[in-house]
Amino acid sequence: MTETLAGQFAPLDEVRQLRGLIEEVATGLRNQQELLRMRGMMLPPGTLQSISMLEAQLSRLQASLTDDERGLNQLRALVATSAIINSSLDLDTVLSGAMDEVINLTGAERGYILLKNWVTGEIEFRVARDLESPDATQANGSYQVSNTVLNEVLTTGKPLLSDNAYKDPRMQNSETIAQFVLRSVLCVPLQYKDRVIGAVYADNRFRIAVFTERELTLLQAFANQIAVAIENARLFTNLQATLREITEMKDLIENVFASIGSGVITTNAADEVMTYNPAAALILHQTPDAVVGQPLRDVLPEISADFDSHLRAVREENRGASIELAPEMPGFGRVVLSMKLSPLKDASQQTHGVAMIVEDLTAEREREQVINLVRRYLPPGMMDNIHHISGLALGGERREVTCLFA
């Protein structure tokens, strides 16, 4: 595409060559005219005038083609810059490359990109270029730009162009322009969805009329691309931060689930297991990898027929339920399980599944059975202190006692 566009302006070189030939012909004719006059002869009337008119026409044509070529080069640079801007989501990279192209496209001596701080809302200088003093962009801790121009653009959201700011009546109150004798000034807003997020500022302190309406239009188009790229970079940064928060929260939840002594199981609306912590794996003797994504009925042992009705009640009526079951666990015999069911809701309080807390009460129920059996043979006082008695060391304990025989 570049070669094709470049070929379209080959006539510009031909015009330059033709002007050179016509100048040579005109010079030759003027010399011949002197010789002819000495011999009493003259060139045909209007010959030199016709040559001069042709020279003027070619000069205008050359100026027009040169202007078109400059405009085309600016458009090429704009297209190339768009590709660069859209190829990166790093804000500093985008802005730095954009500022370099602003200088190249407009012929500015200095250029700045200003952005509103996303947190404080204050305007900050993010990128600066100064061709005359690359290492002295700042003077006395502040940038040498016209605050009058910046405030006008940032407040109104409209671009501002001045071909001779020093004599522009709109800027007579600007101390910066008076102090540094700013000449050409061009400033356009960075807007995203009718919201001003910053500005692109360019100036030239030595030449007037550097910027025209073409540079203004070009810089506006360029600023629109920068604004979109800035917003994309901001959204990408926010997305990265959100993903980090989600990852940290997910890790925290997983750590909490792993540290809980009770079994935790969550299901979706289709009663498929979504979460299954290590404690649940120990109680139900199935690994998380084999369980997550499977129907809840395939995970739990054979339990009572009314369990499904409890699940429906929790989902449809948004109320909790507590049940105790004694199913047969294949390979482990009969176990006693306590289950607490609660509706699993999202941020909008819509129920999308069930959360279950599972406790293995097998050992506890066995102890209770043994104690109930012993109660038939031991005095109540001894049973009330059975836990203390079980804690006595071997060999007994020496105490002072009183015995009464009646």
Short mmCIF file of C-alpha atoms in Angstrom, two decimals:
data_model
loop_
_atom_site.label_atom_id
_atom_site.label_comp_id
_atom_site.label_asym_id
_atom_site.label_seq_id
_atom_site.Cartn_x
_atom_site.Cartn_y
_atom_site.Cartn_z
CA MET A 1 0.00 0.00 0.00
CA THR A 2 2.85 2.39 0.84
CA GLU A 3 4.55 1.80 -2.52
CA THR A 4 1.26 2.44 -4.34
CA LEU A 5 0.64 5.69 -2.49
CA ALA A 6 4.22 6.82 -3.05
CA GLY A 7 3.84 6.13 -6.76
CA GLN A 8 0.86 8.42 -6.93
CA PHE A 9 3.14 11.38 -6.16
CA ALA A 10 5.80 10.57 -8.78
CA PRO A 11 4.37 13.51 -10.84
CA LEU A 12 5.76 15.81 -8.16
CA ASP A 13 9.29 14.86 -9.21
CA GLU A 14 8.32 15.34 -12.87
CA VAL A 15 6.94 18.80 -12.11
CA ARG A 16 10.19 19.71 -10.38
CA GLN A 17 12.18 18.53 -13.41
CA LEU A 18 9.84 20.36 -15.80
CA ARG A 19 10.24 23.59 -13.84
CA GLY A 20 13.99 23.21 -14.09
CA LEU A 21 13.79 22.76 -17.86
CA ILE A 22 11.48 25.74 -18.29
CA GLU A 23 13.81 27.91 -16.21
CA GLU A 24 16.68 26.85 -18.48
CA VAL A 25 14.58 27.61 -21.58
CA ALA A 26 13.52 31.00 -20.18
CA THR A 27 17.14 31.87 -19.37
CA GLY A 28 18.21 30.82 -22.87
CA LEU A 29 15.45 32.86 -24.53
CA ARG A 30 16.35 35.94 -22.52
CA ASN A 31 19.96 35.57 -23.63
CA GLN A 32 18.87 35.06 -27.25
CA GLN A 33 16.61 38.08 -27.03
CA GLU A 34 19.64 40.33 -26.38
CA LEU A 35 21.47 38.88 -29.36
CA LEU A 36 18.43 39.28 -31.59
CA ARG A 37 17.95 42.87 -30.46
CA MET A 38 21.56 43.65 -31.40
CA ARG A 39 20.81 42.37 -34.92
CA GLY A 40 17.52 44.23 -35.19
CA MET A 41 15.36 41.18 -34.60
CA MET A 42 12.93 40.16 -31.81
CA LEU A 43 11.28 37.06 -30.38
CA PRO A 44 7.64 36.47 -31.25
CA PRO A 45 5.42 38.73 -29.12
CA GLY A 46 4.36 37.26 -25.80
CA THR A 47 6.92 34.44 -25.78
CA LEU A 48 8.63 35.39 -22.54
CA GLN A 49 5.28 36.29 -20.93
CA SER A 50 3.95 32.83 -21.82
CA ILE A 51 7.06 31.23 -20.31
CA SER A 52 6.62 33.27 -17.12
CA MET A 53 2.95 32.28 -16.88
CA LEU A 54 3.87 28.63 -17.35
CA GLU A 55 6.51 28.95 -14.65
CA ALA A 56 3.93 30.45 -12.27
CA GLN A 57 1.42 27.69 -13.03
CA LEU A 58 4.02 24.99 -12.46
CA SER A 59 5.06 26.68 -9.23
CA ARG A 60 1.46 26.64 -7.98
CA LEU A 61 1.09 23.02 -9.10
CA GLN A 62 4.28 22.06 -7.29
CA ALA A 63 3.11 23.81 -4.11
CA SER A 64 -0.24 22.03 -4.33
CA LEU A 65 1.37 18.61 -4.90
CA THR A 66 3.83 19.27 -2.08
CA ASP A 67 0.96 20.14 0.22
CA ASP A 68 -0.93 17.01 -0.81
CA GLU A 69 2.16 14.90 -0.32
CA ARG A 70 2.60 16.29 3.19
CA GLY A 71 -1.02 15.53 3.97
CA LEU A 72 -0.66 12.01 2.63
CA ASN A 73 2.48 11.43 4.70
CA GLN A 74 0.57 12.60 7.76
CA LEU A 75 -2.24 10.17 7.02
CA ARG A 76 0.26 7.36 6.54
CA ALA A 77 1.84 8.17 9.87
CA LEU A 78 -1.62 8.31 11.46
CA VAL A 79 -2.47 4.85 10.13
CA ALA A 80 0.87 3.44 11.27
CA THR A 81 0.49 5.03 14.68
CA SER A 82 -3.01 3.61 15.04
CA ALA A 83 -1.58 0.14 14.55
CA ILE A 84 1.11 0.81 17.17
CA ILE A 85 -1.38 2.24 19.66
CA ASN A 86 -3.81 -0.65 19.24
CA SER A 87 -1.06 -3.25 19.55
CA SER A 88 -0.24 -2.44 23.17
CA LEU A 89 -2.24 -2.20 26.39
CA ASP A 90 0.61 -0.69 28.38
CA LEU A 91 -0.40 2.92 28.95
CA ASP A 92 3.12 4.37 29.20
CA THR A 93 4.15 2.65 25.96
CA VAL A 94 1.03 3.92 24.18
CA LEU A 95 1.47 7.51 25.34
CA SER A 96 5.20 7.67 24.64
CA GLY A 97 4.78 6.41 21.08
CA ALA A 98 1.79 8.69 20.55
CA MET A 99 3.72 11.77 21.66
CA ASP A 100 6.57 11.06 19.25
CA GLU A 101 4.09 10.85 16.38
CA VAL A 102 2.38 14.08 17.43
CA ILE A 103 5.71 15.90 17.05
CA ASN A 104 6.36 14.26 13.68
CA LEU A 105 2.87 14.87 12.31
CA THR A 106 2.44 18.50 13.32
CA GLY A 107 5.95 19.93 13.12
CA ALA A 108 5.70 21.05 16.75
CA GLU A 109 8.78 21.98 18.76
CA ARG A 110 7.30 20.74 22.05
CA GLY A 111 4.45 18.41 22.93
CA TYR A 112 2.68 17.19 26.06
CA ILE A 113 0.00 14.65 26.91
CA LEU A 114 -1.99 15.40 30.06
CA LEU A 115 -4.38 12.97 31.77
CA LYS A 116 -6.83 13.15 34.63
CA ASN A 117 -5.75 11.02 37.56
CA TRP A 118 -8.24 8.14 37.82
CA VAL A 119 -8.30 8.41 41.60
CA THR A 120 -7.93 12.12 42.45
CA GLY A 121 -9.29 13.65 39.23
CA GLU A 122 -6.30 16.05 39.06
CA ILE A 123 -4.65 16.81 35.71
CA GLU A 124 -1.16 15.29 35.43
CA PHE A 125 1.58 15.57 32.81
CA ARG A 126 2.16 11.99 31.65
CA VAL A 127 4.44 12.49 28.61
CA ALA A 128 6.56 15.46 27.49
CA ARG A 129 8.80 16.17 24.49
CA ASP A 130 11.05 19.20 23.90
CA LEU A 131 13.15 19.07 20.75
CA GLU A 132 15.27 22.10 21.69
CA SER A 133 16.05 20.95 25.24
CA PRO A 134 15.46 17.18 25.59
CA ASP A 135 16.94 17.18 29.10
CA ALA A 136 15.27 20.38 30.28
CA THR A 137 11.59 19.72 29.77
CA GLN A 138 10.82 21.14 33.18
CA ALA A 139 11.88 24.52 34.51
CA ASN A 140 11.73 25.25 38.22
CA GLY A 141 9.57 22.17 38.78
CA SER A 142 6.79 23.20 36.36
CA TYR A 143 6.18 22.77 32.65
CA GLN A 144 6.46 25.83 30.44
CA VAL A 145 2.99 25.61 28.89
CA SER A 146 0.07 27.99 28.71
CA ASN A 147 -2.38 27.26 31.51
CA THR A 148 -4.83 29.60 29.79
CA VAL A 149 -4.94 27.31 26.75
CA LEU A 150 -5.07 24.12 28.82
CA ASN A 151 -7.85 25.35 31.08
CA GLU A 152 -9.89 26.52 28.10
CA VAL A 153 -9.62 23.17 26.32
CA LEU A 154 -10.18 21.04 29.42
CA THR A 155 -13.17 23.12 30.52
CA THR A 156 -14.97 23.47 27.18
CA GLY A 157 -13.87 20.21 25.58
CA LYS A 158 -13.15 22.14 22.35
CA PRO A 159 -9.80 22.38 20.49
CA LEU A 160 -7.85 25.62 20.33
CA LEU A 161 -5.54 26.76 17.51
CA SER A 162 -3.49 29.95 17.41
CA ASP A 163 -1.02 30.75 14.63
CA ASN A 164 0.56 33.56 16.69
CA ALA A 165 -0.34 33.17 20.36
CA TYR A 166 1.86 36.11 21.42
CA LYS A 167 -0.43 38.50 19.54
CA ASP A 168 -3.67 36.54 19.91
CA PRO A 169 -6.23 38.70 21.80
CA ARG A 170 -7.69 35.55 23.39
CA MET A 171 -4.42 34.99 25.25
CA GLN A 172 -3.38 38.45 26.30
CA ASN A 173 -3.79 37.48 29.96
CA SER A 174 -1.54 34.42 29.71
CA GLU A 175 1.68 35.02 31.65
CA THR A 176 3.32 31.92 30.11
CA ILE A 177 2.76 33.13 26.54
CA ALA A 178 4.06 36.59 27.42
CA GLN A 179 7.07 35.26 29.31
CA PHE A 180 8.21 32.67 26.77
CA VAL A 181 6.83 34.45 23.69
CA LEU A 182 4.94 31.39 22.46
CA ARG A 183 4.08 31.55 18.77
CA SER A 184 2.13 28.63 17.30
CA VAL A 185 -0.07 26.79 19.81
CA LEU A 186 -2.36 23.81 19.22
CA CYS A 187 -4.30 21.96 21.92
CA VAL A 188 -7.05 19.37 21.53
CA PRO A 189 -9.03 17.51 24.23
CA LEU A 190 -8.82 13.80 24.86
CA GLN A 191 -12.44 12.71 25.02
CA TYR A 192 -14.06 9.36 25.66
CA LYS A 193 -17.86 9.15 25.45
CA ASP A 194 -18.29 12.92 25.91
CA ARG A 195 -16.01 12.85 28.95
CA VAL A 196 -12.79 14.88 28.86
CA ILE A 197 -10.00 12.68 30.22
CA GLY A 198 -7.04 14.88 29.26
CA ALA A 199 -5.49 16.92 26.45
CA VAL A 200 -2.77 16.88 23.80
CA TYR A 201 -0.79 20.13 23.74
CA ALA A 202 1.76 21.19 21.10
CA ASP A 203 3.49 24.50 20.45
CA ASN A 204 6.38 26.21 18.69
CA ARG A 205 8.16 29.11 20.37
CA PHE A 206 10.01 30.35 17.29
CA ARG A 207 7.74 30.06 14.23
CA ILE A 208 4.28 31.40 13.53
CA ALA A 209 1.58 29.61 11.50
CA VAL A 210 3.17 26.18 12.03
CA PHE A 211 -0.26 24.69 12.60
CA THR A 212 -3.19 24.95 10.19
CA GLU A 213 -6.73 23.61 10.16
CA ARG A 214 -5.31 20.44 8.61
CA GLU A 215 -3.02 19.85 11.59
CA LEU A 216 -5.95 20.62 13.88
CA THR A 217 -8.20 18.05 12.16
CA LEU A 218 -5.38 15.53 12.07
CA LEU A 219 -4.56 15.99 15.76
CA GLN A 220 -8.23 15.66 16.68
CA ALA A 221 -8.43 12.30 14.90
CA PHE A 222 -5.18 11.31 16.53
CA ALA A 223 -6.47 12.38 19.96
CA ASN A 224 -9.60 10.28 19.50
CA GLN A 225 -7.44 7.21 18.91
CA ILE A 226 -5.28 8.03 21.92
CA ALA A 227 -8.39 8.43 24.10
CA VAL A 228 -9.70 5.01 23.06
CA ALA A 229 -6.27 3.45 23.64
CA ILE A 230 -6.04 5.12 27.07
CA GLU A 231 -9.48 3.82 28.03
CA ASN A 232 -8.57 0.34 26.79
CA ALA A 233 -5.39 0.43 28.84
CA ARG A 234 -7.32 1.64 31.88
CA LEU A 235 -9.92 -1.12 31.50
CA PHE A 236 -7.16 -3.68 31.02
CA THR A 237 -5.41 -2.44 34.18
CA ASN A 238 -8.67 -2.61 36.12
CA LEU A 239 -9.34 -6.07 34.73
CA GLN A 240 -5.91 -7.25 35.83
CA ALA A 241 -6.50 -5.83 39.31
CA THR A 242 -9.92 -7.49 39.47
CA LEU A 243 -8.46 -10.81 38.35
CA ARG A 244 -5.78 -10.54 41.02
CA GLU A 245 -8.44 -9.85 43.66
CA ILE A 246 -10.55 -12.76 42.41
CA THR A 247 -7.53 -15.06 42.44
CA GLU A 248 -6.59 -13.98 45.96
CA MET A 249 -10.18 -14.43 47.12
CA LYS A 250 -10.38 -17.83 45.46
CA ASP A 251 -7.15 -18.92 47.14
CA LEU A 252 -8.44 -17.61 50.47
CA ILE A 253 -11.72 -19.49 50.09
CA GLU A 254 -9.89 -22.66 49.13
CA ASN A 255 -7.62 -22.30 52.16
CA VAL A 256 -10.63 -21.74 54.41
CA PHE A 257 -12.44 -24.74 52.97
CA ALA A 258 -9.32 -26.85 53.37
CA SER A 259 -8.95 -25.85 57.03
CA ILE A 260 -12.60 -26.46 58.00
CA GLY A 261 -13.03 -29.67 59.99
CA SER A 262 -16.57 -30.20 58.71
CA GLY A 263 -17.34 -31.42 55.23
CA VAL A 264 -18.49 -28.64 52.87
CA ILE A 265 -20.34 -29.46 49.64
CA THR A 266 -22.03 -26.99 47.30
CA THR A 267 -24.23 -27.81 44.32
CA ASN A 268 -25.71 -25.88 41.40
CA ALA A 269 -29.35 -25.76 40.33
CA ALA A 270 -28.96 -29.15 38.60
CA ASP A 271 -27.72 -30.76 41.86
CA GLU A 272 -24.20 -31.18 40.49
CA VAL A 273 -21.31 -30.87 42.94
CA MET A 274 -19.41 -27.59 42.53
CA THR A 275 -17.32 -27.47 45.74
CA TYR A 276 -15.99 -30.38 47.78
CA ASN A 277 -13.44 -29.76 50.55
CA PRO A 278 -10.87 -32.23 52.00
CA ALA A 279 -12.98 -32.86 55.13
CA ALA A 280 -15.88 -34.02 52.94
CA ALA A 281 -13.47 -36.32 51.12
CA LEU A 282 -12.43 -37.93 54.44
CA ILE A 283 -16.04 -38.37 55.57
CA LEU A 284 -17.41 -39.74 52.28
CA HIS A 285 -14.21 -41.51 51.19
CA GLN A 286 -14.13 -39.97 47.70
CA THR A 287 -11.52 -37.61 46.24
CA PRO A 288 -12.49 -34.11 45.02
CA ASP A 289 -11.25 -34.86 41.49
CA ALA A 290 -13.68 -37.76 41.22
CA VAL A 291 -16.61 -35.82 42.67
CA VAL A 292 -16.67 -32.23 41.35
CA GLY A 293 -19.09 -31.97 38.43
CA GLN A 294 -20.88 -35.20 39.31
CA PRO A 295 -24.56 -35.48 40.41
CA LEU A 296 -24.96 -35.24 44.16
CA ARG A 297 -26.83 -38.55 44.24
CA ASP A 298 -23.75 -40.32 42.85
CA VAL A 299 -21.55 -38.79 45.56
CA LEU A 300 -23.64 -39.52 48.66
CA PRO A 301 -24.26 -43.05 49.89
CA GLU A 302 -27.74 -44.57 49.72
CA ILE A 303 -29.82 -42.36 51.99
CA SER A 304 -33.49 -41.86 52.77
CA ALA A 305 -35.99 -41.27 50.01
CA ASP A 306 -37.11 -37.94 51.48
CA PHE A 307 -33.66 -36.40 50.99
CA ASP A 308 -34.69 -35.11 47.54
CA SER A 309 -37.69 -33.37 49.07
CA HIS A 310 -35.38 -31.61 51.54
CA LEU A 311 -33.21 -30.37 48.64
CA ARG A 312 -36.25 -29.04 46.76
CA ALA A 313 -37.54 -27.29 49.85
CA VAL A 314 -34.20 -25.58 50.41
CA ARG A 315 -34.02 -24.37 46.80
CA GLU A 316 -37.64 -23.40 46.27
CA GLU A 317 -38.60 -22.13 49.72
CA ASN A 318 -35.22 -20.57 50.58
CA ARG A 319 -35.12 -22.16 54.03
CA GLY A 320 -32.51 -24.29 55.75
CA ALA A 321 -32.89 -27.88 56.91
CA SER A 322 -31.06 -30.19 59.33
CA ILE A 323 -31.23 -33.95 58.97
CA GLU A 324 -29.43 -36.92 60.51
CA LEU A 325 -28.95 -40.08 58.47
CA ALA A 326 -27.49 -43.52 59.08
CA PRO A 327 -26.66 -44.86 55.61
CA GLU A 328 -24.59 -47.91 54.75
CA MET A 329 -21.15 -46.81 53.47
CA PRO A 330 -19.78 -49.44 51.06
CA GLY A 331 -16.63 -50.94 52.57
CA PHE A 332 -16.99 -49.03 55.85
CA GLY A 333 -20.28 -50.23 57.27
CA ARG A 334 -23.03 -48.10 58.71
CA VAL A 335 -22.20 -44.48 59.53
CA VAL A 336 -24.10 -41.65 61.13
CA LEU A 337 -24.10 -38.37 59.18
CA SER A 338 -25.46 -34.99 60.20
CA MET A 339 -26.30 -32.68 57.27
CA LYS A 340 -27.25 -29.02 57.40
CA LEU A 341 -28.66 -27.67 54.13
CA SER A 342 -28.83 -23.96 53.20
CA PRO A 343 -29.80 -22.14 49.98
CA LEU A 344 -26.79 -20.96 47.96
CA LYS A 345 -27.48 -17.39 46.76
CA ASP A 346 -25.71 -14.95 44.47
CA ALA A 347 -25.17 -11.22 44.98
CA SER A 348 -28.77 -10.49 43.91
CA GLN A 349 -30.09 -13.00 46.48
CA GLN A 350 -31.20 -15.46 43.82
CA THR A 351 -30.90 -19.13 44.82
CA HIS A 352 -28.73 -21.13 42.43
CA GLY A 353 -27.96 -24.24 44.45
CA VAL A 354 -27.51 -25.73 47.90
CA ALA A 355 -24.68 -25.55 50.45
CA MET A 356 -24.24 -28.59 52.71
CA ILE A 357 -22.32 -29.02 55.96
CA VAL A 358 -21.61 -32.71 56.64
CA GLU A 359 -20.51 -34.08 60.04
CA ASP A 360 -19.55 -37.67 60.81
CA LEU A 361 -21.27 -38.54 64.11
CA THR A 362 -20.54 -42.26 64.01
CA ALA A 363 -17.96 -42.32 66.85
CA GLU A 364 -20.04 -39.94 68.97
CA ARG A 365 -23.16 -42.06 68.63
CA GLU A 366 -21.20 -45.19 69.50
CA ARG A 367 -19.90 -43.55 72.69
CA GLU A 368 -23.43 -42.53 73.62
CA GLN A 369 -24.63 -46.10 73.20
CA VAL A 370 -21.84 -47.39 75.44
CA ILE A 371 -22.60 -44.78 78.11
CA ASN A 372 -26.31 -45.59 78.01
CA LEU A 373 -25.47 -49.25 78.50
CA VAL A 374 -23.12 -48.55 81.44
CA ARG A 375 -25.75 -46.38 83.13
CA ARG A 376 -27.69 -49.56 83.89
CA TYR A 377 -24.92 -50.86 86.16
CA LEU A 378 -23.14 -47.84 87.67
CA PRO A 379 -24.41 -45.23 90.18
CA PRO A 380 -25.57 -41.88 88.73
CA GLY A 381 -22.83 -39.98 90.63
CA MET A 382 -20.13 -42.06 89.04
CA MET A 383 -21.69 -41.62 85.61
CA ASP A 384 -21.80 -37.86 86.11
CA ASN A 385 -18.02 -37.93 86.75
CA ILE A 386 -17.20 -40.56 84.18
CA HIS A 387 -15.15 -38.15 82.10
CA HIS A 388 -13.12 -37.11 85.17
CA ILE A 389 -12.61 -40.73 86.19
CA SER A 390 -11.45 -41.65 82.71
CA GLY A 391 -8.78 -38.98 83.01
CA LEU A 392 -7.15 -40.42 86.16
CA ALA A 393 -3.60 -41.63 85.76
CA LEU A 394 -2.53 -45.25 86.32
CA GLY A 395 -2.01 -46.12 89.96
CA GLY A 396 -5.00 -44.14 91.22
CA GLU A 397 -5.03 -40.92 93.24
CA ARG A 398 -4.46 -40.39 97.01
CA ARG A 399 -7.18 -38.36 98.74
CA GLU A 400 -8.47 -37.74 102.28
CA VAL A 401 -11.94 -39.28 102.64
CA THR A 402 -14.55 -39.81 105.35
CA CYS A 403 -16.43 -43.09 105.63
CA LEU A 404 -19.74 -43.43 107.42
CA PHE A 405 -21.08 -46.82 108.44
CA ALA A 406 -24.73 -46.85 109.35
#
